[in-house]
């Protein structure tokens, strides 16, 4: 039996379908997300996942896909907060941007002639 070889996908080709999940995590006010920019230029987005005794999971840092986060940042869907500078790295808080809601225009039915005379 021959071994099955899997071709790993490079990180730069991460699917963008994860953008909704990433935005959901960033938009949750209970989950502060940070990006760390190292002196070498390497960026890492992540957050702390608290321990959940019901599922016996958590209590660790969770990394978010860097290509997806970089794309969201370049599209203006997330923004970075004030920098916290360290000699080897700089850390920023990641915030979702607020997109203004488009006004809803409700079509108005034309007034009948009788209603127009009453209104006047």
mmCIF file of N, CA, C and O in Angstrom, residues 31-88:
data_model
loop_
_atom_site.group_PDB
_atom_site.id
_atom_site.type_symbol
_atom_site.label_atom_id
_atom_site.label_comp_id
_atom_site.label_asym_id
_atom_site.label_seq_id
_atom_site.Cartn_x
_atom_site.Cartn_y
_atom_site.Cartn_z
ATOM 1 N N UNK A 31 -13.930 39.364 23.650
ATOM 2 C CA UNK A 31 -12.715 38.736 23.135
ATOM 3 C C UNK A 31 -11.802 39.804 22.544
ATOM 4 O O UNK A 31 -11.898 40.119 21.357
ATOM 5 N N UNK A 32 -10.917 40.382 23.326
ATOM 6 C CA UNK A 32 -9.992 41.368 22.752
ATOM 7 C C UNK A 32 -8.967 40.680 21.852
ATOM 8 O O UNK A 32 -8.324 39.718 22.243
ATOM 9 N N UNK A 33 -8.860 41.162 20.636
ATOM 10 C CA UNK A 33 -7.931 40.618 19.640
ATOM 11 C C UNK A 33 -6.782 41.605 19.485
ATOM 12 O O UNK A 33 -6.989 42.818 19.464
ATOM 13 N N UNK A 34 -5.575 41.059 19.379
ATOM 14 C CA UNK A 34 -4.376 41.882 19.229
ATOM 15 C C UNK A 34 -3.575 41.391 18.033
ATOM 16 O O UNK A 34 -3.656 40.224 17.651
ATOM 17 N N UNK A 35 -2.795 42.304 17.452
ATOM 18 C CA UNK A 35 -1.825 41.928 16.434
ATOM 19 C C UNK A 35 -0.457 42.333 16.965
ATOM 20 O O UNK A 35 -0.275 43.423 17.489
ATOM 21 N N UNK A 36 0.484 41.408 16.851
ATOM 22 C CA UNK A 36 1.859 41.656 17.261
ATOM 23 C C UNK A 36 2.715 41.747 16.011
ATOM 24 O O UNK A 36 2.715 40.829 15.191
ATOM 25 N N UNK A 37 3.415 42.850 15.861
ATOM 26 C CA UNK A 37 4.318 43.055 14.732
ATOM 27 C C UNK A 37 5.729 42.958 15.285
ATOM 28 O O UNK A 37 6.158 43.804 16.076
ATOM 29 N N UNK A 38 6.441 41.920 14.886
ATOM 30 C CA UNK A 38 7.796 41.695 15.371
ATOM 31 C C UNK A 38 8.780 42.585 14.625
ATOM 32 O O UNK A 38 8.468 43.135 13.565
ATOM 33 N N UNK A 39 9.982 42.727 15.155
ATOM 34 C CA UNK A 39 11.007 43.576 14.542
ATOM 35 C C UNK A 39 11.346 43.110 13.133
ATOM 36 O O UNK A 39 11.715 43.913 12.276
ATOM 37 N N UNK A 40 11.181 41.827 12.872
ATOM 38 C CA UNK A 40 11.465 41.291 11.531
ATOM 39 C C UNK A 40 10.361 41.609 10.530
ATOM 40 O O UNK A 40 10.515 41.366 9.343
ATOM 41 N N UNK A 41 9.218 42.145 11.024
ATOM 42 C CA UNK A 41 8.101 42.460 10.147
ATOM 43 C C UNK A 41 6.999 41.412 10.194
ATOM 44 O O UNK A 41 5.923 41.611 9.634
ATOM 45 N N UNK A 42 7.248 40.294 10.849
ATOM 46 C CA UNK A 42 6.256 39.226 10.955
ATOM 47 C C UNK A 42 5.092 39.699 11.818
ATOM 48 O O UNK A 42 5.274 40.288 12.870
ATOM 49 N N UNK A 43 3.872 39.445 11.338
ATOM 50 C CA UNK A 43 2.664 39.832 12.066
ATOM 51 C C UNK A 43 1.940 38.587 12.543
ATOM 52 O O UNK A 43 1.899 37.573 11.845
ATOM 53 N N UNK A 44 1.319 38.682 13.718
ATOM 54 C CA UNK A 44 0.541 37.570 14.244
ATOM 55 C C UNK A 44 -0.683 38.125 14.946
ATOM 56 O O UNK A 44 -0.578 38.887 15.894
ATOM 57 N N UNK A 45 -1.871 37.757 14.457
ATOM 58 C CA UNK A 45 -3.137 38.154 15.050
ATOM 59 C C UNK A 45 -3.600 37.038 15.976
ATOM 60 O O UNK A 45 -3.501 35.858 15.630
ATOM 61 N N UNK A 46 -4.136 37.400 17.133
ATOM 62 C CA UNK A 46 -4.605 36.372 18.037
ATOM 63 C C UNK A 46 -5.361 36.932 19.223
ATOM 64 O O UNK A 46 -5.456 38.142 19.424
ATOM 65 N N UNK A 47 -5.911 36.001 20.007
ATOM 66 C CA UNK A 47 -6.669 36.362 21.194
ATOM 67 C C UNK A 47 -6.537 35.250 22.222
ATOM 68 O O UNK A 47 -6.124 34.134 21.908
ATOM 69 N N UNK A 48 -6.889 35.565 23.466
ATOM 70 C CA UNK A 48 -6.843 34.594 24.543
ATOM 71 C C UNK A 48 -8.214 33.931 24.654
ATOM 72 O O UNK A 48 -9.231 34.605 24.768
ATOM 73 N N UNK A 49 -8.233 32.604 24.586
ATOM 74 C CA UNK A 49 -9.476 31.861 24.751
ATOM 75 C C UNK A 49 -9.542 31.360 26.198
ATOM 76 O O UNK A 49 -8.720 30.535 26.604
ATOM 77 N N UNK A 50 -10.496 31.855 26.984
ATOM 78 C CA UNK A 50 -10.555 31.423 28.373
ATOM 79 C C UNK A 50 -10.944 29.952 28.489
ATOM 80 O O UNK A 50 -11.557 29.386 27.587
ATOM 81 N N UNK A 51 -10.595 29.370 29.608
ATOM 82 C CA UNK A 51 -10.890 27.959 29.841
ATOM 83 C C UNK A 51 -12.381 27.767 30.067
ATOM 84 O O UNK A 51 -13.021 28.515 30.805
ATOM 85 N N UNK A 52 -12.956 26.748 29.427
ATOM 86 C CA UNK A 52 -14.361 26.403 29.576
ATOM 87 C C UNK A 52 -14.430 25.028 30.220
ATOM 88 O O UNK A 52 -14.069 24.021 29.598
ATOM 89 N N UNK A 53 -14.883 24.974 31.464
ATOM 90 C CA UNK A 53 -14.908 23.694 32.175
ATOM 91 C C UNK A 53 -15.959 22.741 31.613
ATOM 92 O O UNK A 53 -15.839 21.529 31.777
ATOM 93 N N UNK A 54 -16.980 23.250 30.946
ATOM 94 C CA UNK A 54 -18.004 22.385 30.372
ATOM 95 C C UNK A 54 -17.454 21.571 29.203
ATOM 96 O O UNK A 54 -17.780 20.394 29.048
ATOM 97 N N UNK A 55 -16.625 22.194 28.377
ATOM 98 C CA UNK A 55 -16.066 21.490 27.220
ATOM 99 C C UNK A 55 -14.634 21.036 27.450
ATOM 100 O O UNK A 55 -14.070 20.340 26.613
ATOM 101 N N UNK A 56 -14.054 21.462 28.585
ATOM 102 C CA UNK A 56 -12.658 21.137 28.908
ATOM 103 C C UNK A 56 -11.699 21.642 27.833
ATOM 104 O O UNK A 56 -10.727 20.985 27.484
ATOM 105 N N UNK A 57 -12.009 22.810 27.282
ATOM 106 C CA UNK A 57 -11.186 23.413 26.239
ATOM 107 C C UNK A 57 -10.859 24.843 26.611
ATOM 108 O O UNK A 57 -11.549 25.459 27.400
ATOM 109 N N UNK A 58 -9.832 25.367 25.996
ATOM 110 C CA UNK A 58 -9.468 26.762 26.191
ATOM 111 C C UNK A 58 -8.255 26.906 27.086
ATOM 112 O O UNK A 58 -7.476 25.983 27.278
ATOM 113 N N UNK A 59 -8.122 28.097 27.644
ATOM 114 C CA UNK A 59 -6.967 28.399 28.471
ATOM 115 C C UNK A 59 -5.701 28.526 27.645
ATOM 116 O O UNK A 59 -4.626 28.131 28.090
ATOM 117 N N UNK A 60 -5.843 29.094 26.434
ATOM 118 C CA UNK A 60 -4.683 29.200 25.550
ATOM 119 C C UNK A 60 -4.879 30.373 24.585
ATOM 120 O O UNK A 60 -5.967 30.897 24.441
ATOM 121 N N UNK A 61 -3.786 30.741 23.930
ATOM 122 C CA UNK A 61 -3.865 31.741 22.876
ATOM 123 C C UNK A 61 -4.307 31.070 21.581
ATOM 124 O O UNK A 61 -3.900 29.947 21.285
ATOM 125 N N UNK A 62 -5.140 31.773 20.830
ATOM 126 C CA UNK A 62 -5.626 31.275 19.552
ATOM 127 C C UNK A 62 -5.175 32.250 18.477
ATOM 128 O O UNK A 62 -5.424 33.456 18.578
ATOM 129 N N UNK A 63 -4.504 31.735 17.473
ATOM 130 C CA UNK A 63 -4.039 32.579 16.369
ATOM 131 C C UNK A 63 -5.122 32.658 15.301
ATOM 132 O O UNK A 63 -5.808 31.677 15.021
ATOM 133 N N UNK A 64 -5.276 33.827 14.733
ATOM 134 C CA UNK A 64 -6.188 34.025 13.610
ATOM 135 C C UNK A 64 -5.371 33.987 12.320
ATOM 136 O O UNK A 64 -4.184 34.318 12.329
ATOM 137 N N UNK A 65 -5.985 33.601 11.202
ATOM 138 C CA UNK A 65 -5.224 33.536 9.948
ATOM 139 C C UNK A 65 -4.731 34.914 9.503
ATOM 140 O O UNK A 65 -5.529 35.814 9.251
ATOM 141 N N UNK A 66 -3.433 35.052 9.440
ATOM 142 C CA UNK A 66 -2.822 36.339 9.104
ATOM 143 C C UNK A 66 -3.238 36.861 7.730
ATOM 144 O O UNK A 66 -3.562 38.049 7.607
ATOM 145 N N UNK A 67 -3.276 36.026 6.673
ATOM 146 C CA UNK A 67 -3.685 36.575 5.368
ATOM 147 C C UNK A 67 -5.106 37.122 5.376
ATOM 148 O O UNK A 67 -5.383 38.150 4.759
ATOM 149 N N UNK A 68 -5.997 36.465 6.087
ATOM 150 C CA UNK A 68 -7.380 36.941 6.159
ATOM 151 C C UNK A 68 -7.447 38.264 6.917
ATOM 152 O O UNK A 68 -8.095 39.208 6.477
ATOM 153 N N UNK A 69 -6.751 38.342 8.050
ATOM 154 C CA UNK A 69 -6.750 39.582 8.840
ATOM 155 C C UNK A 69 -6.094 40.723 8.072
ATOM 156 O O UNK A 69 -6.584 41.858 8.107
ATOM 157 N N UNK A 70 -5.000 40.442 7.376
ATOM 158 C CA UNK A 70 -4.343 41.484 6.577
ATOM 159 C C UNK A 70 -5.272 41.987 5.480
ATOM 160 O O UNK A 70 -5.318 43.191 5.192
ATOM 161 N N UNK A 71 -6.017 41.091 4.873
ATOM 162 C CA UNK A 71 -6.943 41.499 3.816
ATOM 163 C C UNK A 71 -8.082 42.342 4.404
ATOM 164 O O UNK A 71 -8.460 43.360 3.811
ATOM 165 N N UNK A 72 -8.605 41.945 5.552
ATOM 166 C CA UNK A 72 -9.648 42.743 6.201
ATOM 167 C C UNK A 72 -9.124 44.132 6.558
ATOM 168 O O UNK A 72 -9.837 45.124 6.416
ATOM 169 N N UNK A 73 -7.866 44.213 6.993
ATOM 170 C CA UNK A 73 -7.271 45.503 7.325
ATOM 171 C C UNK A 73 -7.081 46.358 6.079
ATOM 172 O O UNK A 73 -7.359 47.565 6.084
ATOM 173 N N UNK A 74 -6.632 45.741 4.993
ATOM 174 C CA UNK A 74 -6.424 46.511 3.759
ATOM 175 C C UNK A 74 -7.745 46.984 3.158
ATOM 176 O O UNK A 74 -7.783 48.006 2.481
ATOM 177 N N UNK A 75 -8.829 46.248 3.413
ATOM 178 C CA UNK A 75 -10.147 46.650 2.917
ATOM 179 C C UNK A 75 -10.829 47.648 3.840
ATOM 180 O O UNK A 75 -11.920 48.120 3.555
ATOM 181 N N UNK A 76 -10.206 47.947 4.981
ATOM 182 C CA UNK A 76 -10.779 48.910 5.904
ATOM 183 C C UNK A 76 -11.870 48.344 6.787
ATOM 184 O O UNK A 76 -12.649 49.092 7.370
ATOM 185 N N UNK A 77 -11.942 47.030 6.936
ATOM 186 C CA UNK A 77 -12.988 46.423 7.762
ATOM 187 C C UNK A 77 -12.562 46.229 9.207
ATOM 188 O O UNK A 77 -13.398 46.036 10.082
ATOM 189 N N UNK A 78 -11.241 46.292 9.455
ATOM 190 C CA UNK A 78 -10.731 46.305 10.825
ATOM 191 C C UNK A 78 -9.699 47.418 10.919
ATOM 192 O O UNK A 78 -9.114 47.819 9.919
ATOM 193 N N UNK A 79 -9.508 47.922 12.136
ATOM 194 C CA UNK A 79 -8.523 48.987 12.340
ATOM 195 C C UNK A 79 -7.681 48.641 13.559
ATOM 196 O O UNK A 79 -8.062 47.807 14.378
ATOM 197 N N UNK A 80 -6.533 49.272 13.641
ATOM 198 C CA UNK A 80 -5.609 49.019 14.738
ATOM 199 C C UNK A 80 -5.664 50.171 15.732
ATOM 200 O O UNK A 80 -5.763 51.333 15.352
ATOM 201 N N UNK A 81 -5.565 49.820 17.015
ATOM 202 C CA UNK A 81 -5.575 50.820 18.077
ATOM 203 C C UNK A 81 -4.191 51.417 18.291
ATOM 204 O O UNK A 81 -3.290 51.308 17.455
ATOM 205 N N UNK A 82 -4.005 52.028 19.433
ATOM 206 C CA UNK A 82 -2.730 52.655 19.781
ATOM 207 C C UNK A 82 -1.650 51.587 19.982
ATOM 208 O O UNK A 82 -1.919 50.526 20.528
ATOM 209 N N UNK A 83 -0.425 51.876 19.544
ATOM 210 C CA UNK A 83 0.644 50.886 19.663
ATOM 211 C C UNK A 83 1.192 50.797 21.083
ATOM 212 O O UNK A 83 1.269 51.784 21.808
ATOM 213 N N UNK A 84 1.577 49.602 21.454
ATOM 214 C CA UNK A 84 2.320 49.339 22.680
ATOM 215 C C UNK A 84 3.684 48.842 22.216
ATOM 216 O O UNK A 84 3.811 47.737 21.703
ATOM 217 N N UNK A 85 4.707 49.702 22.354
ATOM 218 C CA UNK A 85 6.015 49.442 21.754
ATOM 219 C C UNK A 85 6.926 48.754 22.761
ATOM 220 O O UNK A 85 7.045 49.178 23.914
ATOM 221 N N UNK A 86 7.559 47.707 22.301
ATOM 222 C CA UNK A 86 8.532 46.933 23.056
ATOM 223 C C UNK A 86 9.784 46.899 22.181
ATOM 224 O O UNK A 86 9.686 47.077 20.971
ATOM 225 N N UNK A 87 10.976 46.670 22.712
ATOM 226 C CA UNK A 87 12.162 46.664 21.838
ATOM 227 C C UNK A 87 12.103 45.640 20.705
ATOM 228 O O UNK A 87 12.621 45.887 19.623
ATOM 229 N N UNK A 88 11.453 44.519 20.907
ATOM 230 C CA UNK A 88 11.441 43.474 19.877
ATOM 231 C C UNK A 88 10.138 43.401 19.101
ATOM 232 O O UNK A 88 10.063 42.703 18.094
#
